[in-house]
Short mmCIF file of C-alpha atoms in Angstrom, two decimals:
data_model
loop_
_atom_site.label_atom_id
_atom_site.label_comp_id
_atom_site.label_asym_id
_atom_site.label_seq_id
_atom_site.Cartn_x
_atom_site.Cartn_y
_atom_site.Cartn_z
CA MET A 1202 41.18 -25.92 23.96
CA THR A 1203 39.67 -26.98 20.59
CA GLN A 1204 39.57 -23.82 18.00
CA ILE A 1205 36.52 -23.27 16.52
CA ASP A 1206 36.16 -21.97 12.94
CA THR A 1207 33.73 -19.13 13.46
CA ASN A 1208 33.50 -18.62 9.72
CA ALA A 1209 32.27 -22.06 9.03
CA ILE A 1210 29.05 -21.54 11.41
CA THR A 1211 28.30 -18.03 10.55
CA MET A 1212 25.35 -17.84 8.37
CA PRO A 1213 25.47 -15.66 5.31
CA VAL A 1214 23.80 -12.22 5.67
CA ALA A 1215 20.84 -11.97 3.52
CA PRO A 1216 20.56 -9.21 0.80
CA ALA A 1217 19.13 -6.03 2.48
CA TRP A 1218 17.57 -4.91 -0.93
CA THR A 1219 17.85 -1.49 0.46
CA GLU A 1220 17.20 0.35 -3.02
CA ILE A 1221 13.99 -1.50 -3.38
CA ARG A 1222 12.77 -0.70 0.06
CA ASP A 1223 13.76 2.93 -0.46
CA ALA A 1224 11.76 2.83 -3.49
CA VAL A 1225 8.78 1.31 -2.25
CA ALA A 1226 9.02 3.66 0.77
CA ARG A 1227 8.77 6.58 -1.65
CA LEU A 1228 5.81 5.11 -3.20
CA CYS A 1229 3.72 4.62 -0.13
CA GLU A 1230 4.31 8.22 1.13
CA ASP A 1231 1.64 8.97 -1.74
CA PHE A 1232 -0.75 6.62 -0.03
CA PRO A 1233 -1.17 7.93 3.70
CA ASN A 1234 -3.75 6.49 6.28
CA ALA A 1235 -6.41 8.94 4.85
CA TYR A 1236 -6.56 7.08 1.55
CA TRP A 1237 -6.86 3.69 3.12
CA GLN A 1238 -9.58 5.00 5.44
CA LYS A 1239 -11.58 6.37 2.64
CA LEU A 1240 -11.37 3.04 1.04
CA ASP A 1241 -12.35 1.31 3.91
CA LYS A 1242 -15.43 3.60 4.30
CA GLU A 1243 -16.60 3.16 0.59
CA ASP A 1244 -15.41 -0.45 0.54
CA ALA A 1245 -13.47 0.17 -2.41
CA TYR A 1246 -10.38 -1.26 -4.49
CA PRO A 1247 -7.23 0.58 -4.20
CA THR A 1248 -7.05 1.31 -7.73
CA GLU A 1249 -4.58 4.04 -7.62
CA PHE A 1250 -2.32 2.30 -5.29
CA VAL A 1251 -2.08 -0.84 -7.79
CA ARG A 1252 -1.39 1.32 -10.76
CA ALA A 1253 1.52 2.79 -8.99
CA LEU A 1254 2.86 -0.49 -7.93
CA THR A 1255 2.37 -1.80 -11.40
CA GLU A 1256 3.84 1.26 -13.27
CA SER A 1257 6.89 0.89 -11.06
CA GLY A 1258 7.57 -2.83 -11.93
CA PHE A 1259 7.31 -4.07 -8.51
CA LEU A 1260 4.33 -6.59 -9.23
CA GLY A 1261 6.44 -8.08 -11.96
CA ALA A 1262 9.34 -8.66 -9.99
CA LEU A 1263 9.42 -12.48 -10.00
CA ILE A 1264 8.78 -12.76 -13.84
CA PRO A 1265 12.05 -13.41 -15.67
CA GLU A 1266 13.31 -10.69 -17.71
CA GLU A 1267 12.90 -12.58 -21.08
CA PHE A 1268 9.28 -12.06 -20.25
CA GLY A 1269 9.38 -8.31 -19.37
CA GLY A 1270 9.76 -8.96 -15.53
CA SER A 1271 12.58 -8.05 -13.33
CA GLY A 1272 13.67 -11.66 -12.70
CA LEU A 1273 14.36 -10.90 -9.06
CA PRO A 1274 14.47 -13.72 -6.27
CA LEU A 1275 11.72 -14.29 -3.98
CA ALA A 1276 13.41 -12.39 -1.25
CA ALA A 1277 13.20 -9.42 -3.22
CA ALA A 1278 9.58 -9.51 -3.74
CA GLY A 1279 9.34 -10.13 -0.19
CA ALA A 1280 11.14 -6.80 0.63
CA VAL A 1281 8.47 -5.03 -1.65
CA LEU A 1282 5.72 -6.44 0.54
CA GLU A 1283 7.36 -6.01 3.64
CA THR A 1284 7.97 -2.36 3.16
CA ILE A 1285 4.20 -1.66 2.08
CA HIS A 1286 2.87 -3.08 5.23
CA ALA A 1287 5.75 -1.51 7.35
CA LYS A 1288 4.61 1.97 6.05
CA GLY A 1289 0.88 1.32 6.80
CA CYS A 1290 -0.18 0.45 3.43
CA ASN A 1291 -1.64 -2.95 2.41
CA ALA A 1292 -0.64 -5.34 -0.59
CA ALA A 1293 -3.54 -7.90 -0.07
CA ALA A 1294 -5.19 -6.24 -2.99
CA CYS A 1295 -2.61 -7.08 -5.39
CA HIS A 1296 0.11 -9.49 -3.94
CA ALA A 1297 -1.07 -12.29 -5.87
CA GLN A 1298 -0.18 -10.57 -9.17
CA MET A 1299 3.44 -11.44 -7.85
CA TYR A 1300 3.22 -15.25 -7.08
CA THR A 1301 0.07 -16.76 -8.78
CA MET A 1302 1.76 -16.48 -12.14
CA GLY A 1303 4.34 -19.16 -10.71
CA THR A 1304 2.17 -21.95 -11.74
CA VAL A 1305 2.14 -20.61 -15.29
CA LEU A 1306 6.14 -19.97 -15.17
CA ARG A 1307 7.00 -23.40 -13.89
CA HIS A 1308 4.32 -25.75 -15.50
CA GLY A 1309 2.86 -23.79 -18.56
CA SER A 1310 3.63 -24.43 -22.13
CA PRO A 1311 6.15 -22.29 -24.01
CA GLU A 1312 3.19 -21.00 -25.86
CA GLN A 1313 1.18 -20.10 -22.62
CA LYS A 1314 4.38 -18.18 -21.09
CA ALA A 1315 4.83 -16.07 -24.14
CA GLN A 1316 1.18 -15.27 -24.33
CA TYR A 1317 0.51 -14.43 -20.70
CA LEU A 1318 3.93 -13.59 -18.94
CA PRO A 1319 4.51 -10.41 -20.60
CA LYS A 1320 1.09 -8.96 -20.35
CA ILE A 1321 1.25 -9.94 -16.60
CA ALA A 1322 4.56 -8.17 -16.13
CA SER A 1323 3.18 -5.03 -17.56
CA GLY A 1324 -0.04 -5.15 -15.73
CA GLU A 1325 -1.89 -5.11 -19.14
CA LEU A 1326 -3.40 -8.72 -17.71
CA ARG A 1327 -4.29 -9.12 -14.17
CA LEU A 1328 -3.81 -12.61 -12.72
CA GLN A 1329 -4.92 -11.99 -9.14
CA ALA A 1330 -7.76 -14.58 -8.51
CA PHE A 1331 -6.68 -18.21 -7.17
CA GLY A 1332 -9.88 -20.47 -7.57
CA VAL A 1333 -9.27 -23.25 -4.79
CA THR A 1334 -11.09 -22.89 -1.68
CA GLU A 1335 -14.55 -24.26 -1.57
CA PRO A 1336 -17.62 -23.86 0.82
CA THR A 1337 -17.91 -27.31 1.85
CA THR A 1338 -14.17 -28.36 1.91
CA GLY A 1339 -12.32 -25.27 3.22
CA SER A 1340 -8.52 -26.21 3.42
CA ASP A 1341 -8.88 -29.76 2.39
CA THR A 1342 -8.26 -29.25 -1.11
CA THR A 1343 -8.17 -32.78 -2.06
CA GLN A 1344 -11.74 -33.13 -1.42
CA LEU A 1345 -12.78 -30.13 -3.83
CA LYS A 1346 -16.10 -30.76 -5.67
CA THR A 1347 -15.70 -28.41 -8.61
CA ARG A 1348 -15.64 -30.58 -11.71
CA ALA A 1349 -13.78 -30.03 -15.20
CA GLU A 1350 -15.18 -32.82 -17.69
CA LYS A 1351 -13.61 -33.20 -21.00
CA THR A 1352 -15.74 -32.84 -24.07
CA ASP A 1353 -15.51 -34.67 -27.58
CA ARG A 1354 -14.14 -31.25 -28.87
CA GLY A 1355 -11.28 -31.31 -26.55
CA SER A 1356 -12.87 -28.51 -24.27
CA TYR A 1357 -13.71 -28.76 -20.75
CA ILE A 1358 -17.03 -27.93 -18.94
CA VAL A 1359 -16.73 -26.57 -15.30
CA ASN A 1360 -19.29 -26.69 -12.62
CA GLY A 1361 -18.89 -26.09 -8.87
CA GLN A 1362 -18.15 -23.06 -6.62
CA LYS A 1363 -15.53 -21.60 -4.95
CA VAL A 1364 -15.45 -19.11 -1.94
CA TRP A 1365 -12.91 -16.53 -0.55
CA THR A 1366 -11.65 -15.84 -4.05
CA SER A 1367 -9.83 -12.73 -3.59
CA ARG A 1368 -9.63 -9.90 -6.30
CA ALA A 1369 -11.88 -11.72 -8.63
CA PHE A 1370 -13.52 -8.66 -9.58
CA GLU A 1371 -10.29 -6.67 -10.30
CA SER A 1372 -8.74 -9.84 -12.48
CA ASP A 1373 -8.65 -10.67 -15.81
CA LEU A 1374 -7.63 -14.24 -15.23
CA MET A 1375 -8.19 -16.65 -12.80
CA LEU A 1376 -6.19 -19.89 -11.82
CA LEU A 1377 -8.39 -22.66 -11.30
CA LEU A 1378 -8.11 -26.08 -9.47
CA ALA A 1379 -10.76 -28.43 -10.49
CA ARG A 1380 -11.19 -32.14 -10.36
CA THR A 1381 -10.86 -33.91 -13.81
CA THR A 1382 -10.90 -37.60 -12.53
CA PRO A 1383 -13.51 -38.64 -9.87
CA ALA A 1384 -12.03 -39.05 -6.11
CA ASP A 1385 -13.00 -42.70 -6.13
CA GLN A 1386 -11.42 -43.45 -9.24
CA CYS A 1387 -7.82 -42.09 -8.02
CA SER A 1388 -5.22 -44.01 -5.94
CA LYS A 1389 -4.06 -40.95 -4.19
CA ARG A 1390 -6.34 -38.25 -2.52
CA SER A 1391 -4.14 -35.46 -4.52
CA ASP A 1392 -4.47 -37.24 -7.96
CA GLY A 1393 -7.11 -36.40 -10.73
CA MET A 1394 -6.90 -32.61 -10.02
CA SER A 1395 -6.00 -30.07 -12.94
CA VAL A 1396 -5.17 -26.41 -13.08
CA PHE A 1397 -6.79 -24.17 -15.90
CA LEU A 1398 -6.10 -20.45 -16.56
CA VAL A 1399 -9.50 -19.18 -17.15
CA ASP A 1400 -9.95 -15.92 -18.74
CA MET A 1401 -12.65 -14.27 -16.97
CA ARG A 1402 -13.65 -11.64 -19.47
CA ASP A 1403 -14.83 -14.19 -21.86
CA ALA A 1404 -16.49 -16.16 -18.96
CA LEU A 1405 -18.42 -13.58 -17.11
CA GLY A 1406 -22.10 -14.08 -17.88
CA ASN A 1407 -21.30 -17.18 -19.88
CA GLY A 1408 -21.08 -19.67 -17.23
CA LEU A 1409 -19.27 -17.86 -14.41
CA GLU A 1410 -20.97 -15.67 -11.95
CA LEU A 1411 -19.31 -13.57 -9.00
CA SER A 1412 -20.78 -12.54 -5.76
CA LYS A 1413 -18.71 -9.96 -3.43
CA ILE A 1414 -18.72 -10.99 0.21
CA ASP A 1415 -19.42 -8.47 2.99
CA ALA A 1416 -16.36 -9.33 5.32
CA MET A 1417 -14.85 -7.70 8.05
CA ILE A 1418 -11.91 -6.15 6.02
CA ASN A 1419 -11.95 -4.49 2.73
CA HIS A 1420 -10.58 -7.43 1.15
CA ASN A 1421 -12.62 -7.62 -2.27
CA THR A 1422 -13.17 -11.30 -1.82
CA CYS A 1423 -15.81 -13.05 -3.81
CA GLU A 1424 -17.91 -16.25 -4.15
CA VAL A 1425 -17.31 -17.73 -7.51
CA PHE A 1426 -20.01 -19.88 -9.34
CA PHE A 1427 -19.59 -22.04 -12.40
CA ASP A 1428 -22.54 -23.40 -14.20
CA ASN A 1429 -21.82 -25.39 -17.46
CA LEU A 1430 -19.01 -22.91 -18.17
CA GLU A 1431 -17.08 -24.21 -21.15
CA ILE A 1432 -13.30 -23.29 -21.56
CA PRO A 1433 -10.91 -24.19 -24.48
CA ALA A 1434 -8.53 -27.22 -24.01
CA ASP A 1435 -5.26 -24.94 -24.07
CA THR A 1436 -6.69 -23.46 -20.87
CA LEU A 1437 -4.84 -26.36 -19.05
CA ILE A 1438 -1.81 -25.98 -17.34
CA GLY A 1439 0.56 -28.66 -17.46
CA GLU A 1440 -0.37 -32.36 -17.39
CA GLU A 1441 -4.12 -33.35 -16.59
CA GLY A 1442 -4.39 -34.85 -13.08
CA LYS A 1443 -1.24 -33.40 -11.88
CA GLY A 1444 -2.62 -29.71 -10.59
CA PHE A 1445 -2.55 -30.37 -6.89
CA ARG A 1446 1.40 -30.58 -7.01
CA TYR A 1447 1.45 -27.29 -9.41
CA ILE A 1448 -0.81 -25.57 -6.78
CA VAL A 1449 1.79 -26.57 -3.62
CA ASP A 1450 4.43 -25.05 -5.68
CA SER A 1451 2.53 -21.75 -5.69
CA MET A 1452 1.29 -22.04 -2.07
CA ASN A 1453 4.77 -22.22 -0.48
CA ALA A 1454 5.48 -18.95 -2.39
CA GLU A 1455 2.41 -17.52 -1.12
CA ARG A 1456 3.07 -18.52 2.40
CA ILE A 1457 6.58 -17.04 2.36
CA LEU A 1458 5.52 -13.73 0.94
CA ILE A 1459 2.38 -13.12 3.02
CA ALA A 1460 4.87 -13.98 6.11
CA TYR A 1461 6.97 -10.82 5.00
CA GLU A 1462 3.89 -8.83 4.73
CA CYS A 1463 3.25 -9.89 8.62
CA ILE A 1464 6.75 -9.05 9.52
CA GLY A 1465 6.05 -5.41 7.86
CA ASP A 1466 2.77 -5.28 9.91
CA ALA A 1467 4.81 -6.36 13.17
CA LYS A 1468 7.31 -3.53 12.40
CA PHE A 1469 4.66 -0.92 11.83
CA PHE A 1470 2.79 -1.73 14.97
CA VAL A 1471 6.19 -1.76 17.12
CA GLU A 1472 7.13 1.82 15.66
CA LYS A 1473 3.68 3.34 16.35
CA ALA A 1474 3.79 1.89 19.76
CA CYS A 1475 7.28 3.20 20.51
CA ASP A 1476 6.40 6.37 19.14
CA TYR A 1477 3.31 6.80 21.24
CA ALA A 1478 4.93 5.45 24.16
CA ASN A 1479 7.47 8.19 24.08
CA GLU A 1480 5.09 11.30 23.23
CA ARG A 1481 1.97 10.38 25.39
CA GLN A 1482 2.43 11.86 28.91
CA VAL A 1483 0.42 10.63 31.81
CA PHE A 1484 1.40 11.63 35.58
CA GLY A 1485 4.44 13.94 34.24
CA LYS A 1486 6.24 11.57 32.47
CA PRO A 1487 6.10 9.38 29.03
CA ILE A 1488 3.78 6.40 29.63
CA GLY A 1489 6.73 4.32 28.06
CA ALA A 1490 8.96 4.70 31.29
CA ASN A 1491 6.23 2.48 32.89
CA GLN A 1492 7.35 -1.58 32.54
CA GLY A 1493 3.62 -2.52 31.78
CA ILE A 1494 3.99 -0.49 28.80
CA GLN A 1495 7.87 -0.86 27.81
CA PHE A 1496 8.29 -4.58 28.26
CA PRO A 1497 5.01 -6.01 26.13
CA ILE A 1498 6.52 -3.72 23.26
CA ALA A 1499 10.17 -5.14 23.82
CA LYS A 1500 8.48 -8.39 23.75
CA ALA A 1501 6.71 -7.96 20.54
CA TYR A 1502 9.84 -6.65 18.99
CA ALA A 1503 11.94 -9.55 19.91
CA GLU A 1504 9.12 -12.17 18.56
CA ALA A 1505 8.97 -10.30 15.12
CA GLN A 1506 12.89 -10.33 14.93
CA ALA A 1507 12.96 -13.90 15.77
CA ALA A 1508 10.18 -14.60 13.09
CA GLU A 1509 12.07 -12.68 10.53
CA LEU A 1510 15.05 -15.15 10.67
CA MET A 1511 12.73 -17.99 9.77
CA VAL A 1512 11.22 -15.91 7.05
CA THR A 1513 14.58 -15.24 5.71
CA LYS A 1514 15.47 -19.07 5.93
CA ALA A 1515 12.27 -20.00 3.99
CA ALA A 1516 13.00 -17.48 1.46
CA SER A 1517 16.55 -18.29 1.12
CA MET A 1518 15.87 -22.23 0.55
CA PHE A 1519 12.85 -21.28 -1.95
CA ASP A 1520 15.30 -19.17 -4.05
CA ALA A 1521 17.97 -21.68 -3.89
CA GLY A 1522 15.70 -24.39 -5.35
CA GLN A 1523 15.55 -26.54 -2.17
CA LYS A 1524 12.27 -28.09 -0.81
CA ALA A 1525 10.85 -25.31 1.66
CA ALA A 1526 7.47 -26.46 2.40
CA ALA A 1527 8.11 -26.88 6.10
CA GLU A 1528 10.05 -23.59 6.30
CA ALA A 1529 7.15 -21.78 4.26
CA ASN A 1530 4.74 -22.96 6.74
CA MET A 1531 6.54 -22.20 9.92
CA ALA A 1532 7.46 -18.74 8.56
CA LYS A 1533 3.83 -18.22 7.76
CA LEU A 1534 3.06 -19.33 11.36
CA LEU A 1535 5.53 -17.52 13.33
CA ALA A 1536 5.15 -14.22 11.44
CA ALA A 1537 1.41 -14.23 11.67
CA ASP A 1538 1.94 -14.74 15.43
CA ALA A 1539 4.45 -11.94 15.85
CA SER A 1540 2.44 -9.57 13.70
CA TRP A 1541 -0.80 -10.37 15.81
CA GLN A 1542 1.00 -9.83 19.07
CA ALA A 1543 2.59 -6.66 17.75
CA ALA A 1544 -1.08 -5.49 16.95
CA GLU A 1545 -2.47 -6.45 20.19
CA THR A 1546 0.38 -4.69 21.86
CA CYS A 1547 -0.09 -1.22 19.99
CA MET A 1548 -3.70 -1.39 20.66
CA GLN A 1549 -3.27 -1.54 24.50
CA VAL A 1550 -0.57 1.11 24.13
CA TYR A 1551 -2.67 3.30 22.48
CA GLY A 1552 -5.74 2.58 24.73
CA GLY A 1553 -8.85 4.07 23.52
CA PHE A 1554 -7.24 6.17 20.89
CA ALA A 1555 -6.62 2.80 19.19
CA PHE A 1556 -10.14 2.82 18.04
CA ALA A 1557 -9.99 6.10 16.54
CA ARG A 1558 -9.74 5.56 12.74
CA GLU A 1559 -7.62 8.59 12.21
CA TYR A 1560 -4.50 6.71 13.73
CA GLY A 1561 -4.79 3.78 11.28
CA ILE A 1562 -4.35 1.21 14.07
CA GLU A 1563 -7.73 -0.31 14.26
CA ARG A 1564 -7.46 -0.93 10.26
CA LYS A 1565 -4.31 -2.56 10.45
CA TRP A 1566 -5.12 -4.44 13.59
CA ARG A 1567 -8.18 -5.91 11.58
CA GLU A 1568 -5.80 -6.68 8.52
CA ALA A 1569 -3.23 -8.54 10.86
CA ARG A 1570 -6.02 -10.76 12.34
CA LEU A 1571 -6.64 -12.05 8.89
CA TYR A 1572 -3.30 -14.05 8.78
CA GLN A 1573 -4.23 -16.06 11.81
CA THR A 1574 -6.58 -17.73 9.57
CA ALA A 1575 -5.72 -17.05 5.91
CA PRO A 1576 -4.34 -18.38 3.53
CA ILE A 1577 -3.99 -21.59 5.89
CA SER A 1578 -5.03 -21.55 9.68
CA LYS A 1579 -2.45 -22.47 12.45
CA ASN A 1580 -3.97 -25.69 13.24
CA MET A 1581 -3.53 -26.70 9.55
CA ILE A 1582 0.09 -25.86 9.75
CA PHE A 1583 0.41 -27.69 13.17
CA GLY A 1584 -1.06 -30.69 11.40
CA TYR A 1585 1.32 -30.48 8.63
CA LEU A 1586 4.49 -30.33 10.74
CA GLY A 1587 3.10 -32.87 12.96
CA GLN A 1588 2.81 -35.37 10.29
CA HIS A 1589 5.14 -34.74 7.57
CA VAL A 1590 8.25 -33.27 9.65
CA LEU A 1591 7.86 -35.06 12.99
CA GLY A 1592 6.37 -38.35 11.56
CA LEU A 1593 3.20 -38.30 13.77
CA PRO A 1594 0.18 -40.09 12.61
CA ARG A 1595 -2.60 -38.28 10.72
CA SER A 1596 -4.69 -36.44 13.08
CA TYR A 1597 -8.57 -36.27 12.84
#
């Protein structure tokens, strides 16, 4: 019988980031469900929570040490976000501070990096607004209509509209994708778009207007209107016309990190479901003794464990500098499905009490539903995998 070298097929164990997880868990103890419940009722931004994360250095985790950050890999940032969600908190109000700066880090000029990254790392500047999605184009980014036209002075005049731009009211800077060359003059759909780093403090009221969207969850998301907004030439990131590929870099990091959040949500729901199933007594025994309760929780747990493997793989590939677009998309897809399955299971286990706000289940349930749609829908991921991984024709 042939001897198999088991070491050759054993996957390396990913770092657990235990110290980071423990520190984040302790921070989250100061922000129980009552805190989030109050914010929900007031439709308010979690200022104190974001401040605590900033002062602890967690939001600067991915910024290199030379610019005042921690210089940690994406997997470590993922451990931060996963723990936040597993402990019943929510990182959506500030997670973009972690990854949106990646476009500046990878494609910005030395002057732009020196000017912005240290202040983003310290929290002095917030870069949380990501101006990409538009009302009429949705996820078809190549068809966006926001225009940035170059003037004789070298500056740009921006006109157009963005939607679902989260955290815009709480951000100093916005990473904006706009078309600098008309689509009919480009050989490829993805050409002719450029990325700008807009200082919203100067722009508000001078060609930039924000309108908050009243949404199902307290997500602080906005419509953004550009009306002849003039921005300096030095706001351009990288080369003109190559912005789409720059944005894609950030999108892969975004999808992996949000997948970590989904894994955290799944762990939250499974833990809560187990606790309640053990404590709740009906007909003289815990409801968890019933297969109708026990088996769905076990299924949700297994699905979350499987999804976590894909998330770990995607992060490992990203951190190793490998192409990880397919893995990033699959990680987000599987983790979002796992968190939603766990959310549905937990709601069923709690029964009517799941709708009582004091338990925090219905809030987390609403938050988990978001990632079935954002930041990229499941069908968009299926289309990407079909065309770019499996070699199938473009779908219509």
